[in-house]
mmCIF file of C-alpha atoms and ligand atoms in Angstrom:
data_model
loop_
_atom_site.group_PDB
_atom_site.id
_atom_site.type_symbol
_atom_site.label_atom_id
_atom_site.label_comp_id
_atom_site.label_asym_id
_atom_site.label_seq_id
_atom_site.Cartn_x
_atom_site.Cartn_y
_atom_site.Cartn_z
ATOM 1 C CA MET A 851 103.680 111.747 134.627
ATOM 2 C CA ALA A 852 104.420 112.569 130.575
ATOM 3 C CA SER A 853 104.077 109.680 129.830
ATOM 4 C CA ASN A 854 103.353 105.465 128.772
ATOM 5 C CA LYS A 855 104.711 105.154 125.746
ATOM 6 C CA THR A 856 105.783 101.496 124.757
ATOM 7 C CA ILE A 857 108.746 100.585 123.653
ATOM 8 C CA LEU A 858 110.308 96.778 122.893
ATOM 9 C CA MET A 859 114.038 96.311 124.204
ATOM 10 C CA LEU A 860 115.715 93.838 122.047
ATOM 11 C CA PRO A 861 119.215 93.557 123.109
ATOM 12 C CA GLY A 862 119.888 90.558 120.853
ATOM 13 C CA ASP A 863 123.867 89.577 121.386
ATOM 14 C CA GLY A 864 127.270 90.762 122.044
ATOM 15 C CA ILE A 865 128.118 94.174 123.006
ATOM 16 C CA GLY A 866 124.334 94.519 122.459
ATOM 17 C CA PRO A 867 123.421 93.818 126.378
ATOM 18 C CA GLU A 868 126.164 95.488 127.159
ATOM 19 C CA ALA A 869 125.298 99.309 124.816
ATOM 20 C CA CYS A 870 121.633 98.484 126.099
ATOM 21 C CA ASN A 871 121.555 98.606 129.501
ATOM 22 C CA GLN A 872 123.607 101.286 129.435
ATOM 23 C CA VAL A 873 120.327 103.290 127.805
ATOM 24 C CA ARG A 874 117.993 101.178 130.521
ATOM 25 C CA ARG A 875 120.260 103.353 132.925
ATOM 26 C CA ILE A 876 119.330 106.198 130.807
ATOM 27 C CA ILE A 877 115.748 105.387 130.800
ATOM 28 C CA ASP A 878 115.243 104.697 134.556
ATOM 29 C CA TRP A 879 117.332 108.501 135.163
ATOM 30 C CA MET A 880 114.879 110.331 132.362
ATOM 31 C CA ALA A 881 111.777 109.164 134.739
ATOM 32 C CA LYS A 882 113.332 110.687 137.696
ATOM 33 C CA ARG A 883 114.715 114.070 136.201
ATOM 34 C CA ARG A 884 112.442 114.367 134.018
ATOM 35 C CA SER A 885 109.439 113.244 135.318
ATOM 36 C CA VAL A 886 109.049 110.747 131.782
ATOM 37 C CA SER A 887 108.574 106.917 132.385
ATOM 38 C CA PHE A 888 108.281 104.836 130.055
ATOM 39 C CA ASP A 889 107.357 100.623 129.779
ATOM 40 C CA VAL A 890 110.021 98.891 128.524
ATOM 41 C CA LYS A 891 109.947 95.184 127.709
ATOM 42 C CA GLU A 892 112.415 93.350 126.923
ATOM 43 C CA GLY A 893 113.661 90.110 124.080
ATOM 44 C CA LEU A 894 114.962 87.996 122.462
ATOM 45 C CA VAL A 895 115.950 87.944 119.466
ATOM 46 C CA GLY A 896 119.055 86.286 116.946
ATOM 47 C CA GLY A 897 121.163 84.134 118.586
ATOM 48 C CA ALA A 898 120.232 85.019 122.045
ATOM 49 C CA CYS A 899 115.928 83.793 120.573
ATOM 50 C CA TYR A 900 118.198 80.832 118.408
ATOM 51 C CA ASP A 901 119.407 79.104 121.736
ATOM 52 C CA VAL A 902 116.343 79.046 123.786
ATOM 53 C CA HIS A 903 113.942 79.100 120.614
ATOM 54 C CA LYS A 904 116.018 77.764 117.452
ATOM 55 C CA GLU A 905 115.247 80.745 115.587
ATOM 56 C CA ALA A 906 115.585 84.588 115.101
ATOM 57 C CA VAL A 907 112.930 85.665 116.711
ATOM 58 C CA THR A 908 109.627 83.800 117.671
ATOM 59 C CA ASP A 909 105.879 85.414 116.892
ATOM 60 C CA GLU A 910 105.193 87.027 120.690
ATOM 61 C CA THR A 911 108.446 88.942 120.373
ATOM 62 C CA MET A 912 107.645 90.319 116.459
ATOM 63 C CA ALA A 913 103.172 90.404 118.244
ATOM 64 C CA ASP A 914 105.246 93.143 120.297
ATOM 65 C CA ALA A 915 107.293 94.832 117.991
ATOM 66 C CA MET A 916 103.772 95.569 116.060
ATOM 67 C CA SER A 917 102.640 96.865 118.901
ATOM 68 C CA ALA A 918 105.139 99.123 120.713
ATOM 69 C CA ASP A 919 105.636 102.470 120.154
ATOM 70 C CA ALA A 920 109.169 102.348 119.286
ATOM 71 C CA VAL A 921 111.929 98.868 118.934
ATOM 72 C CA LEU A 922 114.992 99.840 120.671
ATOM 73 C CA PHE A 923 117.392 97.170 118.998
ATOM 74 C CA GLY A 924 121.210 96.310 119.776
ATOM 75 C CA ALA A 925 122.700 93.626 117.403
ATOM 76 C CA VAL A 926 122.929 89.759 116.241
ATOM 77 C CA GLY A 927 124.742 87.950 115.635
ATOM 78 C CA GLY A 928 128.806 85.054 116.589
ATOM 79 C CA PRO A 929 130.382 83.392 115.304
ATOM 80 C CA GLN A 930 129.121 80.388 116.686
ATOM 81 C CA TYR A 931 125.972 80.377 114.639
ATOM 82 C CA ASP A 932 128.370 80.270 111.296
ATOM 83 C CA ASN A 933 126.679 77.148 111.035
ATOM 84 C CA VAL A 934 122.414 77.919 111.022
ATOM 85 C CA GLU A 935 120.874 76.885 108.520
ATOM 86 C CA ARG A 936 120.127 80.748 106.966
ATOM 87 C CA HIS A 937 116.086 80.600 107.961
ATOM 88 C CA ALA A 938 117.337 81.254 112.154
ATOM 89 C CA ARG A 939 120.593 82.430 110.980
ATOM 90 C CA PRO A 940 120.464 85.652 113.644
ATOM 91 C CA GLU A 941 120.341 88.691 111.094
ATOM 92 C CA ALA A 942 117.454 86.630 109.502
ATOM 93 C CA GLY A 943 115.396 88.209 113.037
ATOM 94 C CA LEU A 944 116.526 91.090 111.845
ATOM 95 C CA LEU A 945 115.302 90.985 108.239
ATOM 96 C CA ARG A 946 111.611 90.372 109.131
ATOM 97 C CA LEU A 947 111.631 92.889 112.246
ATOM 98 C CA ARG A 948 112.067 95.059 108.887
ATOM 99 C CA LYS A 949 109.991 93.811 106.469
ATOM 100 C CA ASP A 950 106.782 92.730 108.712
ATOM 101 C CA MET A 951 106.916 96.484 110.039
ATOM 102 C CA ASP A 952 107.487 97.641 106.166
ATOM 103 C CA LEU A 953 109.951 99.651 107.692
ATOM 104 C CA PHE A 954 110.908 101.472 104.033
ATOM 105 C CA ALA A 955 113.261 104.468 104.930
ATOM 106 C CA ASN A 956 116.559 104.868 106.677
ATOM 107 C CA LEU A 957 117.544 107.391 108.731
ATOM 108 C CA ARG A 958 121.294 107.715 109.069
ATOM 109 C CA PRO A 959 122.135 110.109 110.159
ATOM 110 C CA ALA A 960 125.990 111.659 109.581
ATOM 111 C CA VAL A 961 127.292 114.160 112.776
ATOM 112 C CA THR A 962 130.244 115.112 114.184
ATOM 113 C CA PHE A 963 131.167 115.471 117.802
ATOM 114 C CA ASP A 964 134.221 118.409 118.135
ATOM 115 C CA ALA A 965 136.183 115.954 120.418
ATOM 116 C CA LEU A 966 136.869 113.749 117.872
ATOM 117 C CA LEU A 967 138.129 116.203 115.395
ATOM 118 C CA ASP A 968 140.963 114.072 114.877
ATOM 119 C CA ALA A 969 139.656 110.465 114.365
ATOM 120 C CA SER A 970 138.310 111.076 110.931
ATOM 121 C CA THR A 971 140.750 110.832 107.910
ATOM 122 C CA LEU A 972 139.354 114.359 106.266
ATOM 123 C CA LYS A 973 140.516 117.461 107.733
ATOM 124 C CA PRO A 974 138.932 119.312 111.121
ATOM 125 C CA GLU A 975 137.822 122.422 108.878
ATOM 126 C CA VAL A 976 135.593 120.092 106.259
ATOM 127 C CA ILE A 977 133.922 118.181 109.178
ATOM 128 C CA SER A 978 133.511 120.118 111.820
ATOM 129 C CA GLY A 979 129.472 121.361 112.642
ATOM 130 C CA LEU A 980 128.381 118.744 110.653
ATOM 131 C CA ASP A 981 124.533 117.321 110.597
ATOM 132 C CA ILE A 982 123.521 115.477 107.116
ATOM 133 C CA MET A 983 120.722 113.276 107.689
ATOM 134 C CA ILE A 984 120.855 110.303 104.966
ATOM 135 C CA VAL A 985 117.545 108.766 104.293
ATOM 136 C CA ARG A 986 117.441 105.657 102.384
ATOM 137 C CA GLU A 987 115.283 103.653 100.210
ATOM 138 C CA LEU A 988 115.590 99.826 102.358
ATOM 139 C CA THR A 989 112.851 98.095 101.382
ATOM 140 C CA SER A 990 112.844 97.984 97.822
ATOM 141 C CA GLY A 991 114.702 98.720 94.978
ATOM 142 C CA VAL A 992 117.672 96.240 93.029
ATOM 143 C CA TYR A 993 118.371 93.873 96.424
ATOM 144 C CA PHE A 994 114.447 93.215 96.399
ATOM 145 C CA GLY A 995 114.275 93.462 92.414
ATOM 146 C CA GLU A 996 112.728 90.099 89.996
ATOM 147 C CA PRO A 997 113.510 88.815 88.227
ATOM 148 C CA ARG A 998 117.039 87.775 90.054
ATOM 149 C CA GLY A 999 119.968 85.098 89.920
ATOM 150 C CA MET A 1000 121.422 82.935 86.833
ATOM 151 C CA GLN A 1001 119.839 82.507 83.515
ATOM 152 C CA THR A 1002 121.666 80.172 80.918
ATOM 153 C CA TYR A 1003 120.005 80.208 77.397
ATOM 154 C CA GLU A 1004 121.703 79.184 74.557
ATOM 155 C CA GLY A 1005 124.940 77.712 76.466
ATOM 156 C CA VAL A 1006 125.350 81.077 77.904
ATOM 157 C CA GLU A 1007 125.643 81.734 82.045
ATOM 158 C CA ARG A 1008 124.545 85.416 82.488
ATOM 159 C CA CYS A 1009 123.507 86.453 86.015
ATOM 160 C CA VAL A 1010 121.104 89.205 86.669
ATOM 161 C CA ASP A 1011 119.443 92.306 89.368
ATOM 162 C CA THR A 1012 116.778 94.380 88.555
ATOM 163 C CA GLN A 1013 116.175 97.901 89.866
ATOM 164 C CA ALA A 1014 112.117 98.736 89.255
ATOM 165 C CA TYR A 1015 109.887 101.370 92.020
ATOM 166 C CA THR A 1016 106.646 101.981 92.142
ATOM 167 C CA ARG A 1017 105.804 105.685 92.170
ATOM 168 C CA ALA A 1018 103.979 104.739 96.230
ATOM 169 C CA GLU A 1019 107.339 104.209 96.857
ATOM 170 C CA ILE A 1020 109.167 107.582 96.105
ATOM 171 C CA GLU A 1021 106.731 109.457 97.417
ATOM 172 C CA ARG A 1022 106.540 107.739 100.866
ATOM 173 C CA VAL A 1023 110.841 107.742 101.393
ATOM 174 C CA THR A 1024 110.525 111.354 99.999
ATOM 175 C CA ALA A 1025 107.720 112.412 101.679
ATOM 176 C CA VAL A 1026 110.154 111.121 105.544
ATOM 177 C CA ALA A 1027 113.099 113.602 103.416
ATOM 178 C CA PHE A 1028 110.941 116.490 103.240
ATOM 179 C CA ASP A 1029 108.938 116.615 106.215
ATOM 180 C CA LEU A 1030 112.359 115.365 108.498
ATOM 181 C CA ALA A 1031 114.305 118.856 106.309
ATOM 182 C CA ARG A 1032 111.534 120.936 107.821
ATOM 183 C CA LYS A 1033 112.606 120.253 111.266
ATOM 184 C CA ARG A 1034 115.582 120.919 110.002
ATOM 185 C CA GLY A 1035 117.445 123.137 107.186
ATOM 186 C CA LYS A 1036 115.246 122.846 105.051
ATOM 187 C CA LYS A 1037 116.960 121.914 102.284
ATOM 188 C CA VAL A 1038 116.535 118.285 100.115
ATOM 189 C CA HIS A 1039 118.990 116.682 97.888
ATOM 190 C CA SER A 1040 117.584 113.632 95.892
ATOM 191 C CA SER A 1041 120.410 111.529 94.083
ATOM 192 C CA GLU A 1042 119.611 109.506 91.747
ATOM 193 C CA LYS A 1043 121.664 108.711 88.471
ATOM 194 C CA SER A 1044 119.640 110.161 85.834
ATOM 195 C CA ASN A 1045 121.454 110.526 83.407
ATOM 196 C CA VAL A 1046 121.712 106.551 82.514
ATOM 197 C CA MET A 1047 119.095 104.572 84.613
ATOM 198 C CA GLU A 1048 115.073 105.439 83.552
ATOM 199 C CA THR A 1049 114.123 104.109 87.126
ATOM 200 C CA GLY A 1050 116.814 106.710 87.882
ATOM 201 C CA LEU A 1051 114.465 109.360 85.073
ATOM 202 C CA PHE A 1052 111.175 108.276 87.037
ATOM 203 C CA TRP A 1053 112.648 108.769 90.610
ATOM 204 C CA LYS A 1054 113.980 112.979 89.887
ATOM 205 C CA ASN A 1055 110.818 113.588 88.327
ATOM 206 C CA ILE A 1056 108.664 111.905 90.838
ATOM 207 C CA VAL A 1057 110.813 113.334 93.284
ATOM 208 C CA THR A 1058 109.997 117.341 91.709
ATOM 209 C CA GLU A 1059 106.022 116.081 91.154
ATOM 210 C CA MET A 1060 105.740 116.191 94.880
ATOM 211 C CA HIS A 1061 108.194 119.459 95.169
ATOM 212 C CA GLN A 1062 105.727 121.307 93.393
ATOM 213 C CA SER A 1063 103.346 120.151 94.416
ATOM 214 C CA GLY A 1064 103.359 123.458 96.930
ATOM 215 C CA ASP A 1065 102.584 121.475 100.017
ATOM 216 C CA TYR A 1066 106.590 121.348 100.074
ATOM 217 C CA ASP A 1067 107.584 125.147 99.026
ATOM 218 C CA ASP A 1068 109.490 126.344 101.610
ATOM 219 C CA ILE A 1069 112.116 122.992 101.003
ATOM 220 C CA GLU A 1070 114.710 123.802 99.369
ATOM 221 C CA LEU A 1071 114.693 120.768 96.619
ATOM 222 C CA HIS A 1072 118.244 119.829 94.331
ATOM 223 C CA HIS A 1073 119.000 116.822 92.424
ATOM 224 C CA ILE A 1074 122.220 115.370 92.311
ATOM 225 C CA LEU A 1075 123.438 112.458 90.910
ATOM 226 C CA ALA A 1076 124.577 109.547 92.899
ATOM 227 C CA ASP A 1077 128.427 109.982 91.914
ATOM 228 C CA ASN A 1078 128.634 113.575 92.680
ATOM 229 C CA CYS A 1079 127.357 113.203 95.564
ATOM 230 C CA ALA A 1080 129.869 110.901 96.771
ATOM 231 C CA MET A 1081 132.427 113.141 95.546
ATOM 232 C CA GLN A 1082 130.916 116.048 97.369
ATOM 233 C CA LEU A 1083 130.447 114.413 100.215
ATOM 234 C CA VAL A 1084 133.876 114.076 100.953
ATOM 235 C CA LYS A 1085 134.975 117.158 99.490
ATOM 236 C CA ASN A 1086 131.866 119.354 101.187
ATOM 237 C CA PRO A 1087 129.867 117.536 103.379
ATOM 238 C CA LYS A 1088 128.043 120.851 104.622
ATOM 239 C CA GLN A 1089 126.885 120.976 102.144
ATOM 240 C CA PHE A 1090 124.058 118.519 102.260
ATOM 241 C CA ASP A 1091 121.515 119.027 104.840
ATOM 242 C CA VAL A 1092 119.320 115.899 104.379
ATOM 243 C CA ILE A 1093 119.735 113.646 101.077
ATOM 244 C CA VAL A 1094 117.258 111.418 99.358
ATOM 245 C CA THR A 1095 117.582 108.078 97.680
ATOM 246 C CA ASP A 1096 117.206 104.652 96.935
ATOM 247 C CA ASN A 1097 118.704 101.615 98.541
ATOM 248 C CA LEU A 1098 121.549 100.580 96.192
ATOM 249 C CA PHE A 1099 122.974 104.934 96.293
ATOM 250 C CA GLY A 1100 121.931 104.861 100.240
ATOM 251 C CA ASP A 1101 123.693 102.336 101.496
ATOM 252 C CA LEU A 1102 127.070 103.470 100.284
ATOM 253 C CA LEU A 1103 126.612 107.344 100.965
ATOM 254 C CA SER A 1104 125.454 106.741 104.503
ATOM 255 C CA ASP A 1105 128.930 103.825 104.761
ATOM 256 C CA ALA A 1106 131.164 107.393 102.933
ATOM 257 C CA ALA A 1107 128.650 109.888 105.294
ATOM 258 C CA ALA A 1108 129.727 108.026 108.177
ATOM 259 C CA MET A 1109 133.005 108.531 107.698
ATOM 260 C CA ALA A 1110 133.001 111.578 108.214
ATOM 261 C CA THR A 1111 132.289 110.619 111.736
ATOM 262 C CA GLY A 1112 135.380 108.165 112.934
ATOM 263 C CA SER A 1113 134.209 106.109 114.584
ATOM 264 C CA LEU A 1114 131.611 102.569 114.046
ATOM 265 C CA GLY A 1115 130.421 103.053 117.898
ATOM 266 C CA MET A 1116 129.508 106.508 117.133
ATOM 267 C CA LEU A 1117 127.115 105.765 114.215
ATOM 268 C CA PRO A 1118 123.245 105.461 115.440
ATOM 269 C CA SER A 1119 120.373 104.850 112.653
ATOM 270 C CA ALA A 1120 116.504 104.796 113.014
ATOM 271 C CA SER A 1121 114.121 103.349 110.921
ATOM 272 C CA LEU A 1122 110.779 104.030 109.514
ATOM 273 C CA GLY A 1123 107.485 102.909 108.085
ATOM 274 C CA GLY A 1124 104.201 103.811 107.093
ATOM 275 C CA ILE A 1125 101.330 105.902 109.438
ATOM 276 C CA ASP A 1126 98.650 103.572 110.213
ATOM 277 C CA GLU A 1127 95.557 105.141 111.320
ATOM 278 C CA ASN A 1128 95.552 105.904 114.990
ATOM 279 C CA GLY A 1129 98.488 108.150 113.217
ATOM 280 C CA ASN A 1130 101.124 106.125 115.083
ATOM 281 C CA ARG A 1131 104.642 105.648 112.609
ATOM 282 C CA LYS A 1132 105.916 101.703 112.982
ATOM 283 C CA ALA A 1133 110.082 102.335 113.952
ATOM 284 C CA LEU A 1134 113.107 100.001 114.889
ATOM 285 C CA TYR A 1135 116.100 102.328 115.761
ATOM 286 C CA GLU A 1136 119.792 100.946 116.106
ATOM 287 C CA PRO A 1137 123.249 100.917 116.079
ATOM 288 C CA VAL A 1138 125.295 100.702 112.804
ATOM 289 C CA HIS A 1139 128.399 98.799 114.173
ATOM 290 C CA GLY A 1140 127.796 95.158 114.442
ATOM 291 C CA SER A 1141 127.715 92.064 117.791
ATOM 292 C CA ALA A 1142 131.588 93.376 118.263
ATOM 293 C CA PRO A 1143 132.314 89.341 119.190
ATOM 294 C CA ASP A 1144 135.670 90.299 119.620
ATOM 295 C CA ILE A 1145 135.105 92.726 122.262
ATOM 296 C CA ALA A 1146 131.779 91.637 123.651
ATOM 297 C CA GLY A 1147 131.464 90.603 127.428
ATOM 298 C CA LYS A 1148 134.462 92.609 128.630
ATOM 299 C CA ASP A 1149 133.369 95.697 129.184
ATOM 300 C CA LEU A 1150 135.257 97.497 126.121
ATOM 301 C CA ALA A 1151 132.438 98.323 124.480
ATOM 302 C CA ASN A 1152 131.195 102.193 123.316
ATOM 303 C CA PRO A 1153 127.496 102.612 124.169
ATOM 304 C CA SER A 1154 126.995 105.953 122.359
ATOM 305 C CA ALA A 1155 125.840 104.848 118.933
ATOM 306 C CA THR A 1156 122.990 102.431 121.393
ATOM 307 C CA MET A 1157 122.527 106.063 123.816
ATOM 308 C CA LEU A 1158 121.817 108.036 120.255
ATOM 309 C CA SER A 1159 119.630 105.564 118.187
ATOM 310 C CA PHE A 1160 118.045 106.048 121.445
ATOM 311 C CA ALA A 1161 117.618 109.482 121.446
ATOM 312 C CA MET A 1162 116.965 109.295 117.951
ATOM 313 C CA LEU A 1163 113.953 107.450 118.973
ATOM 314 C CA LEU A 1164 112.916 110.256 121.513
ATOM 315 C CA ARG A 1165 113.106 112.506 118.929
ATOM 316 C CA TYR A 1166 111.536 110.728 115.979
ATOM 317 C CA SER A 1167 108.545 108.441 117.985
ATOM 318 C CA PHE A 1168 108.218 110.741 121.121
ATOM 319 C CA ASP A 1169 108.797 114.413 119.537
ATOM 320 C CA LEU A 1170 110.663 114.534 122.767
ATOM 321 C CA GLN A 1171 113.391 116.993 121.211
ATOM 322 C CA GLU A 1172 114.775 118.444 124.714
ATOM 323 C CA ASP A 1173 115.305 115.056 126.148
ATOM 324 C CA ALA A 1174 116.738 113.832 123.330
ATOM 325 C CA ASN A 1175 119.342 116.806 122.673
ATOM 326 C CA MET A 1176 119.898 116.173 126.086
ATOM 327 C CA ILE A 1177 121.538 112.308 125.822
ATOM 328 C CA GLU A 1178 123.305 113.228 122.433
ATOM 329 C CA GLN A 1179 125.152 116.668 124.166
ATOM 330 C CA ALA A 1180 125.614 114.592 127.322
ATOM 331 C CA ILE A 1181 127.820 111.861 125.188
ATOM 332 C CA GLN A 1182 129.676 114.862 123.582
ATOM 333 C CA ASN A 1183 130.179 116.899 126.874
ATOM 334 C CA ALA A 1184 131.640 113.135 128.648
ATOM 335 C CA MET A 1185 134.370 113.050 125.343
ATOM 336 C CA THR A 1186 134.975 116.841 125.689
ATOM 337 C CA SER A 1187 135.555 115.378 129.789
ATOM 338 C CA GLY A 1188 138.196 113.102 128.620
ATOM 339 C CA LYS A 1189 136.120 109.879 129.079
ATOM 340 C CA ARG A 1190 137.391 107.681 126.392
ATOM 341 C CA THR A 1191 135.731 104.075 125.929
ATOM 342 C CA GLY A 1192 139.166 102.201 123.346
ATOM 343 C CA ASP A 1193 137.897 102.877 120.175
ATOM 344 C CA ILE A 1194 137.922 106.648 120.078
ATOM 345 C CA MET A 1195 140.859 106.493 122.914
ATOM 346 C CA ALA A 1196 143.473 109.594 122.451
ATOM 347 C CA ASP A 1197 146.277 111.241 124.685
ATOM 348 C CA GLY A 1198 145.521 113.010 127.063
ATOM 349 C CA CYS A 1199 142.630 111.114 127.852
ATOM 350 C CA GLU A 1200 141.376 108.743 130.419
ATOM 351 C CA GLN A 1201 140.187 105.266 129.300
ATOM 352 C CA VAL A 1202 136.937 104.272 130.696
ATOM 353 C CA GLY A 1203 135.373 100.367 129.691
ATOM 354 C CA CYS A 1204 130.997 100.632 128.441
ATOM 355 C CA SER A 1205 129.715 101.343 131.994
ATOM 356 C CA GLY A 1206 132.164 103.673 132.939
ATOM 357 C CA PHE A 1207 131.036 105.973 129.795
ATOM 358 C CA GLY A 1208 127.766 105.087 131.003
ATOM 359 C CA ASP A 1209 128.719 106.628 134.918
ATOM 360 C CA ALA A 1210 129.929 109.703 132.507
ATOM 361 C CA VAL A 1211 126.834 109.989 130.658
ATOM 362 C CA LEU A 1212 124.967 110.302 133.489
ATOM 363 C CA ALA A 1213 127.054 112.720 135.191
ATOM 364 C CA GLU A 1214 126.847 114.798 132.218
ATOM 365 C CA LEU A 1215 123.219 114.989 132.371
ATOM 366 C CA ASP A 1216 122.680 114.818 136.792
ATOM 367 C CA LYS A 1217 124.854 118.648 135.517
ATOM 368 C CA LEU A 1218 122.854 119.243 132.551
ATOM 369 C CA ALA A 1219 119.292 118.437 134.482
ATOM 370 C CA ALA A 1220 120.539 120.791 137.532
HETATM 371 P P1 NAD B 1255 131.299 94.391 113.687
HETATM 372 O O1 NAD B 1255 130.563 96.256 113.692
HETATM 373 O O2 NAD B 1255 129.533 93.724 115.149
HETATM 374 O O3 NAD B 1255 132.523 95.181 114.090
HETATM 375 C C1 NAD B 1255 133.782 95.049 113.817
HETATM 376 C C2 NAD B 1255 134.610 96.573 114.473
HETATM 377 O O4 NAD B 1255 134.784 97.322 115.057
HETATM 378 C C3 NAD B 1255 135.403 94.720 115.922
HETATM 379 O O5 NAD B 1255 136.677 94.392 115.767
HETATM 380 C C4 NAD B 1255 134.355 95.771 117.146
HETATM 381 O O6 NAD B 1255 135.149 95.267 118.064
HETATM 382 C C5 NAD B 1255 134.203 97.209 116.432
HETATM 383 N N1 NAD B 1255 132.467 97.606 117.255
HETATM 384 C C6 NAD B 1255 131.770 97.932 116.683
HETATM 385 N N2 NAD B 1255 131.066 98.226 117.702
HETATM 386 C C7 NAD B 1255 131.386 98.853 118.829
HETATM 387 C C8 NAD B 1255 131.707 99.546 120.228
HETATM 388 N N3 NAD B 1255 129.945 99.904 120.152
HETATM 389 N N4 NAD B 1255 132.393 100.203 119.943
HETATM 390 C C9 NAD B 1255 133.881 99.583 120.365
HETATM 391 N N5 NAD B 1255 133.865 99.059 119.009
HETATM 392 C C10 NAD B 1255 133.092 98.627 117.974
HETATM 393 O O7 NAD B 1255 131.042 93.919 112.376
HETATM 394 P P2 NAD B 1255 131.723 91.783 111.996
HETATM 395 O O8 NAD B 1255 132.849 92.356 112.898
HETATM 396 O O9 NAD B 1255 131.808 92.349 110.853
HETATM 397 O O10 NAD B 1255 130.438 91.548 112.521
HETATM 398 C C11 NAD B 1255 131.012 90.747 113.802
HETATM 399 C C12 NAD B 1255 128.960 90.135 113.880
HETATM 400 O O11 NAD B 1255 127.553 91.480 113.343
HETATM 401 C C13 NAD B 1255 128.924 89.235 113.047
HETATM 402 O O12 NAD B 1255 127.528 88.469 113.078
HETATM 403 C C14 NAD B 1255 127.647 90.490 112.116
HETATM 404 O O13 NAD B 1255 126.692 89.032 111.223
HETATM 405 C C15 NAD B 1255 127.759 91.073 112.584
HETATM 406 N N6 NAD B 1255 126.501 91.948 112.497
HETATM 407 C C16 NAD B 1255 125.062 92.470 113.188
HETATM 408 C C17 NAD B 1255 124.524 93.937 112.367
HETATM 409 C C18 NAD B 1255 122.815 94.052 112.932
HETATM 410 O O14 NAD B 1255 122.904 93.591 114.338
HETATM 411 N N7 NAD B 1255 122.943 94.843 112.480
HETATM 412 C C19 NAD B 1255 125.207 94.711 111.685
HETATM 413 C C20 NAD B 1255 126.261 94.143 111.508
HETATM 414 C C21 NAD B 1255 127.065 92.822 111.930
#
């Protein structure tokens, strides 16, 4: 047996548990066919936790998250929690995990699957073979800067948000981007608005300094203004490998890039924290989509985004590149074989449910492992 790393699984609400069940099946398959086993612990988060404990995540679950080697998160939320007090709302569970684990680097890949080229609004030749990684700073910037809020002075109402970054915050997220690029296409675009924002110029100067330090000579660095980056993502996305950017621009650019791939049901993400004294990095992996209450419990969800998040977990937390590749390939093969969930259904394909797509992925994994 290669490992007894610990995974904390937090399925949450809505389609979260259905999608996480399909990952459970892959984990069982890996133990049997790949001799790779994990200690998987499960916990409550979001509305599922509120129903039992009247809070969105408990201290016990937080302790489990802090000690796990990686966390796999499903989704949280649902209309039945709309009137719950803000601090106990389902989203508060995810926000606490991100904050307490200090998950400062959000990784959002935009990868196209050949079987889904027609699902994007962009031309197939523009997106075929696309493989971008957007690294968004997640714990600082204008979403957190102080002062913020209403200020009334001499009868004039005014509202303020503050964009602020420290050198350390920029350096740590840039280091993640350079390190990732080293394992990929060795190219980083750093995106800001250094032409009009002081923080943008600060960001650009620090990224340049880091690149010139000699530690990243093998990485090609480009600076690109965020507005131009948005335009280039739609015009010629394949010019990018890794894009590193701040919280606000990352929010926008990652959604724009995601549209190249067609469906919300296909988008994974990872959020990484710092490296501790034992050399381990805190990390949480989750699909980009929410709890999809409209289809929850009906076996209609596409589990791909959660499965792909698990593949990222294997790749970035456990360095199991081959296993991660196999899962991604099996999802691609299942779609190519014509099995599709409703969200990515196309003419000539067979519509299957969440568990049916799980069956198809396991069958493809069997073929790949044969
Ligand atoms: P959503 O992502 O849940 O759903 C948007 C649409 O996409 C829905 O029609 C849904 O059926 C569809 N969809 C999403 N994922 C799918 C999948 N895997 N397979 C097939 N179809 C899929 O967004 P929403 O409807 O705006 O939000 C619903 C709830 O989820 C809200 O309570 C919201 O706060 C919460 N939410 C949670 C997260 C999270 O847990 N990280 C993220 C976004 C929204």
